Amino acid sequence: MKYPPIIKNFPRFLHGGDYNPEQWLDWKDTIWKEDMRLAKLAHINSLSVGIFSWSTLEPEEGVYRLDWLDEVMDMLAENKMVAVLATPSGARPPWMSKKYPEVLRVNAARQHNIHGGRHNHCMSSPVYREKTRAINMALAKRYKDHPALGLWHISNEFSGECHCPLCQERFRAYLKDRYKTLDALNRAWWNRFWSNTFTDWEQIESPSPLGHSTHNALKLDWRRFTTEQHRDFYLNEIAPLKEFTPDIPCTTNLMAAYTGIDYARLAEVMDVISWDSYPQWTGRDEDIEVGAKASYHHDLMRGLKRKPFVLMESCPSAQNWRPVAKLHRPGLHMLQCMQAVAHGADTVQYFQFRKGRGGSEQFHGAVVDHEGSENTRVFRDIAAVGERLEKLDGIIGTDTPAKIALVHDYQIGWALEDAKGFLQDKTNYQETVFKHYREFWKRGIPVDIIDSRQSFDKYAVLIAPMLYMLREGVVEQIKAFVKQGGTFVATYITGYVNESTLAFMDGFPGPLKDLLGVWCEEIDALFPGERNSIEWQGKTYAAFDLCELIHLKGAEALGHYGGDFYAGTPALTVNRYGAGKAYFIAARTGADFLADFYRKIIEEAGIQSAFAGALPKGVSAQVRSDGEKDYLFLLNFTNHEQMLESGETGRLALPPYNALILSKGDRA
Ligand code: GLA
Ligand code: ZN
């Protein structure tokens, strides 16, 4: 299937990035003109403007100076470029912080921030909301019919939290709405523990190192509330935009590795997902792992809407904020851009178009360097990407035909992070989900990464590592999926608690016991370096970190523990349920076990790799499809040439850090 292009009537890849013409206002007759010449040479067709422009847009309270932006927007239109127009709330002008200190955040230790930096605003502050709304309204009214306007970019990289009195009040209101009565809250939070029973809503305070630092149920609801704060702030921002420009999609740029917001919840109100990808390439063998992680992040972001997404930012060269601001090796820029496309990006955008003369990002990679010409290696690499994207229009809107769903749930990650037990800091939810993902990445098998509350209907295999917390409706969905013939894979630490972190009372994995056919009686945590093993199909695999001691309650044991006092007890099981099967992996294992285990699962489910031949280590195959025509991406993340061969493609040589795209056997 094919989705409509993200920008209406623009069925082409956006290629461009963050542009800060206000930094060059004093040189606009020369620099702005030169920017347009260079943008064209770089095959750039879109620029994002206004991201941190508040002090230039509203130099004094209520005094809007949009004349310079008018000129920029006109200039973009004249040059046939799409404007990704940002709202400026990511950073506020100093006059505002001075006059209304409430717009600034209060941290968990209850210290009030002073002006400076970005993302330093309180999401509750009525003043900040009003000021944001007013300037967004001014922008929307002014540019509603402007031919350049293609996409709204809301704020920048929403993150963090605020603990001010206004936020405390809203937190309590959120809890009242969620629990209705204090009694219900006290029960859900198990508040007789440590004398936590609240007798007045006013007694409830957000988590703090000075107060509730270990109250896991409170912390979980605080994180949920913080997500609602961002979501609500976003809705406040887009209200005037939707009023004046209902046809222009809105997005905000996410960060895949950031876990402070439940992006699945935020995504519900976004028209399209956009995100900022900054892998740290090394030029060494580690790039295979970096590549796998970058793919995982792309898929994680695509999974939020299961549709093509916007790559809002990426770095064409050195990332100044890295401890080692390494240059991209030749080929890497093209590779990382095509990798994004392979995973569902319908745009390739950068931070930043032109390096500023000053400011902390003056040495961050850019399309145009301080030297100012098109005669740089980086510029040529970018132009080559732009040129290539112009030939790939057919890919726009194509889907990722995944038959495997991998559950990643932000709220489960939070609940596990705050749970005291297991391995504490090394319970590693995110990393564990990635390790399961990596097995499919190696094999060129597309995966959708989805929240536990999405529908599983279209998949053959559903994998949910460490499904510790069972959110409402999830059990029913998983059971229905397996009943209809699906294959479900669960692991240790599954089905321990409900949505408010109360443990299930009739044995783990709680309400999934009958589906999995096991009872998990205890879980053993191993010291670093300590090993147990799993014996399966005549082979011995290392088991480490966490080993669950389980009993069969209907399931069949496939593998057993090799050591310790639970040697010989089941470690890998399968249970038939309806027309499907539910597997249970009781311990944390290495890639050797996961590789053999998933080979079996893939074979049983009849799932094919995107590439029909063997994939050498470090080469990834991805696929996008419109249902009839497939686009196969072969990506070499190694610093040396790789040879590939399949019946379909014949013999292929992939140069170091190279991306090849094949459609029905033709090179694109
Ligand atoms: C983030 C921000 C950008 C810029 C880049 C630098 O992604 O959104 O404004 O600071 O990082 O890499
Ligand atoms: Zn606040």
XYZ file of C-alpha atoms and ligand atoms in Angstrom:
681
model
C 0.000 0.000 0.000
C 0.973 3.603 -0.488
C 0.366 6.519 1.858
C -0.267 10.002 0.496
C 2.798 12.262 0.512
C 3.422 14.039 3.812
C 3.303 17.456 2.147
C 0.158 17.813 0.126
C 0.775 17.833 -3.619
C 4.495 17.316 -3.100
C 5.220 13.665 -3.916
C 8.967 14.073 -3.542
C 11.536 13.609 -0.842
C 12.085 16.723 1.218
C 15.794 17.405 1.355
C 17.067 20.248 3.495
C 17.231 21.166 7.145
C 17.334 23.715 9.930
C 17.984 27.182 8.571
C 18.628 30.194 10.780
C 18.540 33.222 8.496
C 17.874 35.549 11.444
C 21.456 34.934 12.548
C 22.497 36.527 9.259
C 20.014 39.399 9.236
C 22.805 41.963 8.967
C 24.160 40.265 5.859
C 20.923 39.307 4.222
C 21.714 40.848 0.860
C 24.748 38.701 0.489
C 24.399 35.652 2.719
C 20.701 34.932 2.117
C 21.190 35.156 -1.635
C 24.212 32.942 -1.441
C 22.228 30.480 0.684
C 19.688 30.081 -2.086
C 22.378 29.526 -4.689
C 24.077 26.930 -2.499
C 20.810 25.224 -1.574
C 20.039 24.684 -5.223
C 23.484 23.303 -5.884
C 22.981 20.895 -2.982
C 19.632 19.749 -4.443
C 17.904 21.104 -1.382
C 14.184 21.699 -1.732
C 13.153 22.520 1.825
C 14.363 24.577 4.779
C 13.097 24.668 8.350
C 12.818 28.169 9.758
C 11.868 29.945 12.957
C 12.941 27.197 15.353
C 14.638 29.384 17.951
C 13.599 32.767 16.608
C 11.391 34.118 19.359
C 13.574 37.056 20.350
C 13.805 38.140 16.708
C 10.075 37.607 16.110
C 8.920 39.374 19.279
C 11.770 41.613 20.459
C 9.471 43.346 22.939
C 6.350 42.044 24.542
C 3.490 42.172 22.045
C 5.640 43.756 19.321
C 5.887 41.294 16.469
C 8.567 41.741 13.838
C 7.661 39.295 11.105
C 8.971 41.387 8.230
C 12.239 39.438 8.036
C 10.355 36.138 8.073
C 8.075 37.448 5.293
C 11.172 37.966 3.221
C 12.496 34.517 4.042
C 9.203 32.828 3.247
C 8.949 34.737 -0.049
C 12.512 33.856 -0.884
C 11.801 30.168 -0.245
C 8.690 30.309 -2.417
C 10.567 32.044 -5.227
C 13.133 29.297 -5.070
C 10.422 26.610 -5.071
C 11.304 25.424 -1.613
C 9.019 23.996 1.018
C 9.122 25.884 4.312
C 8.974 23.777 7.425
C 7.818 26.550 9.720
C 8.539 26.198 13.412
C 6.827 27.658 16.421
C 9.467 29.284 18.616
C 8.609 27.923 22.058
C 11.794 25.815 22.381
C 13.609 28.902 23.702
C 12.134 32.122 25.045
C 13.380 35.713 24.931
C 15.102 37.058 28.064
C 12.487 39.804 28.550
C 9.878 37.147 29.111
C 11.795 35.245 31.804
C 12.549 38.499 33.582
C 8.994 39.777 33.576
C 7.306 36.402 34.155
C 9.673 34.115 36.101
C 6.859 31.543 36.259
C 7.576 30.601 32.639
C 10.810 28.958 33.803
C 11.080 25.490 35.253
C 11.490 24.302 38.798
C 13.586 21.157 39.133
C 12.870 18.075 41.243
C 14.887 19.546 44.136
C 12.455 22.510 43.975
C 15.025 24.986 42.712
C 13.728 27.673 40.374
C 15.726 27.944 37.158
C 16.949 31.271 35.860
C 16.888 32.394 32.253
C 19.026 30.582 29.720
C 19.327 27.539 27.549
C 16.459 25.875 25.759
C 13.562 23.690 26.817
C 13.474 25.590 30.065
C 9.784 26.355 30.185
C 6.994 25.274 32.478
C 4.292 23.479 30.522
C 1.605 24.592 32.968
C 2.404 28.296 33.070
C -0.684 30.158 31.834
C 1.566 33.032 30.731
C 3.793 30.760 28.673
C 0.827 29.054 27.117
C -0.775 32.366 26.286
C 2.409 33.842 24.820
C 3.009 30.694 22.773
C -0.514 30.658 21.508
C -0.394 34.326 20.597
C 2.795 34.076 18.574
C 1.639 30.862 16.908
C -1.582 32.639 16.003
C 0.393 35.531 14.513
C 2.444 33.078 12.430
C -0.587 31.100 11.306
C -2.548 34.188 10.303
C 0.365 35.682 8.472
C 1.386 32.602 6.488
C -1.851 30.693 6.103
C -1.965 31.268 2.371
C 1.733 31.406 1.789
C 2.789 29.118 -1.054
C 5.979 28.025 0.755
C 4.290 26.730 3.898
C 4.351 22.915 3.887
C 4.695 21.642 7.435
C 4.445 22.976 10.975
C 7.332 22.116 13.284
C 6.118 22.503 16.857
C 8.685 23.753 19.337
C 11.817 21.601 19.475
C 12.583 18.271 21.045
C 10.035 18.330 23.874
C 11.717 16.988 27.002
C 12.167 17.382 30.740
C 9.698 18.188 33.472
C 8.735 20.958 35.833
C 7.956 20.726 39.561
C 6.633 24.236 40.204
C 3.512 24.844 42.320
C 1.391 25.156 39.159
C 2.608 21.774 37.945
C 1.925 20.253 41.370
C -1.641 21.518 41.143
C -2.090 20.061 37.693
C -0.551 16.775 38.856
C -3.161 16.542 41.591
C -5.921 17.364 39.113
C -4.586 14.613 36.838
C -4.664 12.138 39.715
C -8.180 13.174 40.719
C -9.313 12.553 37.216
C -7.554 9.190 37.085
C -8.593 7.821 40.492
C -11.682 9.904 41.338
C -11.269 9.350 45.104
C -8.292 9.488 47.435
C -9.291 6.103 48.729
C -8.957 4.597 45.252
C -5.581 6.279 44.826
C -4.348 5.056 48.203
C -5.334 1.516 47.293
C -3.880 1.631 43.804
C -0.621 3.016 45.172
C -0.533 0.620 48.166
C -0.162 3.591 50.452
C -0.333 1.879 53.810
C 3.256 0.955 52.997
C 5.675 3.299 54.833
C 2.713 5.233 56.175
C 2.021 6.825 52.815
C -1.758 7.103 53.156
C -2.933 10.511 51.936
C -5.873 12.158 53.649
C -5.931 15.295 51.506
C -5.028 15.743 47.822
C -2.812 18.667 48.831
C -0.430 16.246 50.545
C 0.584 14.786 47.184
C 3.864 16.071 45.768
C 5.820 15.107 42.672
C 8.824 12.769 43.104
C 11.919 14.436 44.476
C 15.297 13.475 45.921
C 14.061 15.437 48.946
C 10.854 13.455 49.294
C 9.248 10.614 47.377
C 12.228 9.162 45.582
C 11.271 5.482 45.725
C 7.472 5.525 45.553
C 7.199 3.578 42.313
C 3.453 3.964 41.752
C 3.660 7.708 42.349
C 6.670 7.983 40.069
C 4.923 6.087 37.314
C 1.898 8.377 37.448
C 4.190 11.410 37.522
C 5.811 10.210 34.308
C 2.401 9.662 32.769
C 1.397 13.119 33.893
C 4.552 14.646 32.377
C 3.621 13.038 29.071
C 0.129 14.541 29.376
C 1.741 17.913 30.059
C 3.715 17.741 26.820
C 0.716 16.491 24.935
C -1.476 19.219 26.301
C 1.157 21.837 25.601
C 1.383 20.554 22.032
C -2.395 20.753 21.668
C -2.308 24.314 22.959
C 0.358 25.121 20.380
C -1.460 23.637 17.428
C -4.908 25.070 18.236
C -4.338 28.328 16.308
C -2.514 26.476 13.534
C -5.398 24.067 13.030
C -7.801 26.997 13.024
C -6.048 28.918 10.250
C -4.215 26.172 8.349
C -6.246 22.976 8.748
C -4.551 21.352 5.757
C -0.987 21.836 6.899
C 0.266 18.848 8.926
C 1.834 19.412 12.336
C 4.706 17.546 13.888
C 7.283 17.893 16.634
C 10.774 16.450 16.424
C 11.249 13.443 18.692
C 14.448 11.784 19.922
C 14.368 8.014 19.643
C 16.642 7.309 22.609
C 14.722 9.652 24.885
C 12.404 7.858 27.288
C 11.029 10.767 29.335
C 7.831 10.971 27.285
C 5.492 8.183 26.274
C 5.846 8.936 22.583
C 3.091 6.456 21.744
C 0.697 8.753 23.577
C 2.127 11.957 22.088
C 2.005 10.412 18.615
C -1.783 10.163 18.838
C -2.051 13.934 18.418
C 0.719 14.351 15.847
C -0.169 14.310 12.157
C 3.157 12.824 11.203
C 6.140 11.543 13.174
C 9.398 13.391 12.843
C 12.635 12.674 14.617
C 16.284 13.655 14.963
C 18.835 10.925 14.281
C 22.438 11.297 15.455
C 24.283 7.989 15.417
C 27.902 8.178 16.519
C 29.722 6.492 13.643
C 33.239 5.396 14.450
C 34.863 4.383 11.182
C 35.627 1.077 12.879
C 33.996 -2.328 13.310
C 31.666 -0.905 15.965
C 29.753 0.726 13.109
C 27.886 -2.551 12.621
C 26.383 -2.145 16.079
C 25.869 1.592 15.540
C 24.069 0.787 12.296
C 21.845 -1.798 13.979
C 20.942 0.679 16.719
C 20.213 3.442 14.209
C 17.922 1.064 12.312
C 16.209 0.157 15.558
C 15.617 3.817 16.323
C 14.183 4.467 12.864
C 11.836 1.515 13.262
C 10.895 2.583 16.774
C 9.897 5.987 15.436
C 8.113 4.609 12.365
C 6.211 2.233 14.641
C 4.578 5.134 16.459
C 2.251 5.607 13.526
C 3.288 2.697 11.325
C 3.576 5.126 8.433
C 6.395 6.948 6.639
C 8.024 9.601 8.800
C 10.051 12.778 8.604
C 13.765 12.631 9.354
C 13.770 16.157 10.719
C 17.430 16.343 11.669
C 20.584 14.384 11.060
C 24.186 15.437 10.917
C 26.043 15.687 7.635
C 29.369 15.587 9.437
C 30.857 15.986 12.935
C 28.476 16.361 15.883
C 30.044 19.079 18.008
C 28.377 17.875 21.211
C 29.952 14.432 21.102
C 33.032 13.939 23.257
C 34.750 12.878 20.042
C 33.430 14.935 17.134
C 34.407 12.373 14.532
C 34.116 13.112 10.822
C 31.955 10.879 8.674
C 34.114 8.518 6.676
C 33.593 8.711 2.899
C 30.301 7.068 1.960
C 28.814 7.317 5.418
C 26.678 10.321 4.729
C 24.952 8.654 1.801
C 24.643 5.453 3.796
C 22.951 7.027 6.813
C 20.532 8.962 4.596
C 19.546 5.886 2.580
C 19.265 3.913 5.803
C 16.644 6.366 7.034
C 14.753 6.030 3.747
C 15.025 2.244 3.950
C 13.242 2.332 7.305
C 10.426 4.621 6.196
C 11.727 8.204 6.082
C 10.135 10.257 3.318
C 12.465 13.171 3.999
C 16.162 13.678 4.655
C 16.883 16.805 6.661
C 19.874 18.085 8.533
C 20.904 20.139 11.405
C 22.094 22.584 10.057
C 22.142 24.411 6.754
C 24.834 26.961 7.589
C 27.262 27.020 10.493
C 26.759 30.091 12.662
C 29.691 32.373 13.404
C 29.040 32.092 17.122
C 26.972 30.198 19.617
C 27.637 26.747 20.995
C 26.723 25.044 17.733
C 29.144 27.004 15.546
C 31.223 23.863 14.960
C 28.350 21.433 14.405
C 28.327 19.801 10.975
C 26.406 21.736 8.325
C 25.664 21.860 4.638
C 27.583 25.123 4.339
C 30.770 25.568 6.325
C 32.306 28.832 7.544
C 34.394 28.829 4.414
C 31.119 29.404 2.623
C 31.459 27.642 -0.715
C 30.252 24.507 -2.431
C 33.835 23.257 -2.619
C 33.844 21.033 0.425
C 33.706 17.287 0.787
C 30.636 17.493 2.993
C 28.800 19.735 0.551
C 29.492 17.365 -2.315
C 28.254 14.409 -0.248
C 25.038 16.278 0.514
C 24.505 17.268 -3.101
C 24.936 13.621 -4.086
C 22.217 12.604 -1.625
C 19.891 15.299 -3.001
C 20.513 14.165 -6.542
C 19.834 10.563 -5.654
C 16.638 11.369 -3.758
C 15.292 13.130 -6.846
C 15.328 9.764 -8.602
C 13.537 7.927 -5.821
C 10.066 9.499 -6.006
C 8.497 6.071 -6.421
C 9.430 5.220 -2.843
C 7.433 8.086 -1.343
C 4.528 6.755 0.701
C 5.522 3.093 0.440
C 5.007 0.847 3.404
C 7.212 -1.509 5.408
C 5.748 -4.986 4.956
C 6.496 -6.325 8.444
C 5.096 -9.659 9.575
C 6.827 -9.411 12.933
C 5.801 -7.044 15.697
C 8.140 -6.284 18.563
C 6.623 -4.635 21.599
C 8.374 -1.609 23.042
C 6.286 0.182 25.623
C 7.580 3.363 27.266
C 5.442 2.798 30.332
C 6.811 -0.696 30.883
C 10.309 0.751 30.688
C 9.396 3.306 33.365
C 7.782 0.743 35.634
C 10.840 -1.499 35.384
C 13.243 1.360 35.947
C 11.514 2.286 39.195
C 10.899 -1.260 40.405
C 13.275 -2.152 43.189
C 14.412 -5.684 42.557
C 15.816 -7.883 39.834
C 19.009 -6.184 38.731
C 18.110 -2.625 39.657
C 19.942 -0.416 37.165
C 20.768 -3.275 34.843
C 17.281 -4.581 34.304
C 17.812 -2.948 30.885
C 14.420 -2.873 29.266
C 15.364 -0.753 26.234
C 18.560 -2.670 25.574
C 16.758 -5.996 25.827
C 14.142 -5.016 23.255
C 16.979 -3.930 20.974
C 18.808 -7.261 21.394
C 15.727 -9.111 20.158
C 15.356 -6.649 17.281
C 18.963 -7.133 16.228
C 18.356 -10.769 15.305
C 15.928 -9.699 12.597
C 18.104 -6.806 11.483
C 20.952 -9.260 10.832
C 18.656 -11.381 8.727
C 17.070 -8.615 6.672
C 13.613 -9.208 8.090
C 11.418 -6.138 8.557
C 9.978 -5.550 12.019
C 7.371 -3.124 13.322
C 8.163 -1.882 16.820
C 4.930 -1.062 18.561
C 3.382 -0.098 21.853
C 1.710 -2.881 23.856
C -1.706 -1.335 23.293
C -1.688 -1.387 19.500
C -3.507 -3.969 17.471
C -1.571 -7.098 16.526
C -3.907 -8.341 13.801
C -1.677 -7.965 10.776
C 1.292 -9.884 12.174
C 2.337 -13.524 12.200
C 4.730 -13.199 15.144
C 4.460 -11.016 18.232
C 7.495 -10.628 20.493
C 7.190 -8.887 23.845
C 10.417 -8.999 25.872
C 9.969 -8.317 29.592
C 6.268 -7.526 29.453
C 6.457 -6.727 33.159
C 3.383 -4.520 33.364
C 0.171 -5.623 31.689
C -1.724 -2.566 30.608
C -5.452 -2.529 30.184
C -6.768 -4.580 27.294
C -3.370 -6.069 26.414
C -4.006 -9.575 27.745
C -7.211 -9.905 25.726
C -5.458 -8.658 22.588
C -2.544 -11.071 22.915
C -4.852 -14.000 23.598
C -7.019 -13.181 20.607
C -3.897 -12.915 18.464
C -2.616 -16.360 19.481
C -6.045 -17.967 19.291
C -6.249 -16.935 15.650
C -2.965 -18.668 14.871
C -0.338 -16.120 15.857
C 3.004 -16.950 17.466
C 3.732 -15.104 20.689
C 7.152 -14.896 22.332
C 7.455 -13.808 25.968
C 10.431 -13.764 28.316
C 11.389 -13.582 31.999
C 9.758 -10.735 34.005
C 6.452 -10.967 32.209
C 3.070 -10.342 33.819
C 4.213 -9.158 37.252
C 2.140 -6.040 37.829
C -0.947 -4.169 36.728
C -1.071 -0.589 35.463
C -0.564 0.905 38.895
C 2.299 -1.513 39.699
C 0.295 -3.794 42.023
C 1.656 -7.327 41.762
C -0.639 -10.045 40.439
C -1.729 -12.317 43.256
C -2.112 -15.715 41.678
C 1.387 -16.334 40.404
C 3.353 -14.790 37.557
C 2.893 -14.235 34.630
C -0.450 -13.188 36.092
C -3.299 -13.234 33.598
C -0.969 -14.603 30.925
C -0.445 -17.838 32.852
C -2.936 -19.895 30.896
C -1.721 -18.553 27.565
C 1.929 -19.328 28.323
C 1.151 -22.462 30.309
C 3.799 -21.735 32.939
C 4.050 -20.496 36.518
C 7.115 -18.423 37.344
C 7.799 -19.058 40.974
C 11.041 -17.128 41.544
C 13.618 -15.121 39.654
C 17.342 -15.436 40.254
C 19.608 -12.439 39.613
C 23.183 -13.304 38.703
C 26.294 -11.326 39.563
C 28.229 -9.717 36.705
C 30.202 -12.418 34.950
C 28.235 -15.233 36.591
C 26.765 -17.742 34.160
C 24.117 -20.421 34.077
C 23.130 -22.171 30.870
C 20.219 -23.366 28.803
C 20.387 -26.780 27.160
C 18.312 -26.867 24.030
C 18.413 -29.145 20.977
C 21.684 -30.672 22.109
C 23.405 -27.305 22.461
C 24.414 -25.313 25.524
C 23.829 -21.560 25.590
C 24.943 -19.102 28.265
C 22.217 -17.708 30.531
C 23.065 -14.661 32.626
C 21.682 -11.645 34.518
C 18.205 -13.018 35.149
C 16.992 -16.626 35.325
C 13.379 -17.315 36.152
C 12.477 -20.553 37.919
C 9.338 -21.873 36.288
C 6.854 -24.749 36.478
C 4.941 -26.245 33.593
C 1.207 -25.588 33.775
C 0.250 -27.024 30.414
C 3.262 -25.913 28.380
C 5.848 -28.275 26.958
C 9.477 -27.834 27.997
C 11.852 -27.429 25.045
C 14.970 -26.419 26.929
C 16.281 -26.772 30.485
C 18.691 -25.031 32.810
C 22.138 -26.579 32.847
C 23.357 -25.460 36.250
C 22.794 -24.382 39.828
C 20.131 -25.754 42.157
C 17.506 -25.410 39.413
C 19.478 -27.467 36.854
C 17.137 -29.614 34.797
C 14.103 -27.377 35.305
C 12.436 -25.791 32.256
C 14.047 -22.706 30.699
C 12.329 -22.609 27.313
C 8.723 -23.646 26.777
C 5.948 -23.635 24.236
C 2.230 -23.776 24.819
C -0.425 -24.412 22.198
C -3.333 -22.045 22.509
C -6.191 -21.948 20.010
C -4.636 -22.122 16.565
C -1.368 -20.556 17.731
C 1.590 -21.000 20.028
C 3.087 -19.109 22.937
C 6.812 -19.432 23.653
C 8.475 -18.506 26.913
C 12.194 -17.793 27.312
C 12.881 -17.934 31.043
C 16.375 -16.410 31.156
C 18.443 -13.666 29.590
C 20.638 -15.147 26.898
C 23.178 -13.999 24.372
C 22.872 -13.541 20.633
C 23.798 -17.198 20.017
C 20.623 -18.439 21.640
C 18.419 -15.716 20.158
C 19.803 -16.447 16.692
C 18.942 -20.156 16.871
C 15.631 -19.542 18.565
C 14.446 -16.951 16.062
C 15.636 -19.076 13.140
C 13.142 -21.674 14.301
C 10.365 -19.109 14.787
C 10.936 -17.594 11.344
C 10.928 -21.002 9.695
C 7.744 -22.060 11.455
C 5.988 -18.843 10.506
C 7.311 -18.946 6.935
C 8.841 -15.471 7.107
C 11.338 -14.493 4.407
C 14.327 -12.185 4.455
C 14.172 -9.148 2.159
C 17.308 -10.546 0.521
C 17.203 -14.072 -0.845
C 20.926 -14.791 -0.398
C 23.242 -14.880 2.595
C 23.854 -11.510 4.252
C 27.447 -10.954 5.351
C 27.970 -9.584 8.871
C 27.416 -5.835 8.850
C 25.215 -5.773 5.760
C 21.568 -5.013 6.357
C 18.706 -5.601 3.939
C 15.509 -3.604 4.261
C 12.439 -3.359 2.130
C 9.722 -0.858 1.325
C 6.792 -1.810 -0.826
C 3.701 -0.335 -2.429
C 2.140 -3.794 -2.487
C 3.223 -4.508 -6.049
C 6.662 -3.115 -6.380
C 9.341 -3.733 -3.776
C 12.360 -1.563 -3.117
C 15.220 -3.510 -1.646
C 17.901 -1.627 0.265
C 21.280 -3.233 0.818
C 23.329 -1.286 3.331
C 26.967 -1.974 4.091
C 27.933 -0.750 7.558
C 31.474 -2.052 7.344
C 34.556 -0.183 6.247
C 35.345 -2.773 3.602
C 33.799 -4.143 0.427
C 31.203 -6.894 0.746
C 30.114 -9.431 -1.854
C 26.509 -10.583 -1.990
C 24.743 -13.089 -4.142
C 21.189 -14.216 -4.659
C 19.209 -15.852 -7.438
C 17.242 -12.644 -7.890
C 20.090 -10.144 -7.922
C 23.061 -12.171 -9.115
C 26.456 -11.260 -7.696
C 26.819 -7.788 -6.215
C 29.762 -5.891 -4.812
C 28.946 -3.390 -2.082
C 31.737 -0.857 -1.529
C 32.570 0.212 2.069
C 29.773 2.262 3.709
C 27.554 1.931 0.720
C 23.846 1.763 0.045
C 22.358 0.025 -2.932
C 18.678 0.252 -3.816
C 17.133 -2.283 -6.161
C 13.635 -2.252 -7.515
C 12.482 -5.361 -9.354
C 16.072 -6.090 -10.206
C 16.806 -2.585 -11.554
C 19.277 -0.368 -9.843
C 17.717 2.908 -8.653
C 19.143 18.686 18.452
C 18.387 19.995 18.289
C 19.033 20.939 17.315
C 20.522 20.928 17.462
C 21.013 19.534 17.256
C 22.521 19.409 17.282
O 18.681 17.650 17.719
O 17.057 19.819 17.929
O 18.508 22.226 17.541
O 20.862 21.383 18.729
O 20.521 18.727 18.288
O 22.921 18.107 17.013
Zn 5.701 24.152 36.166
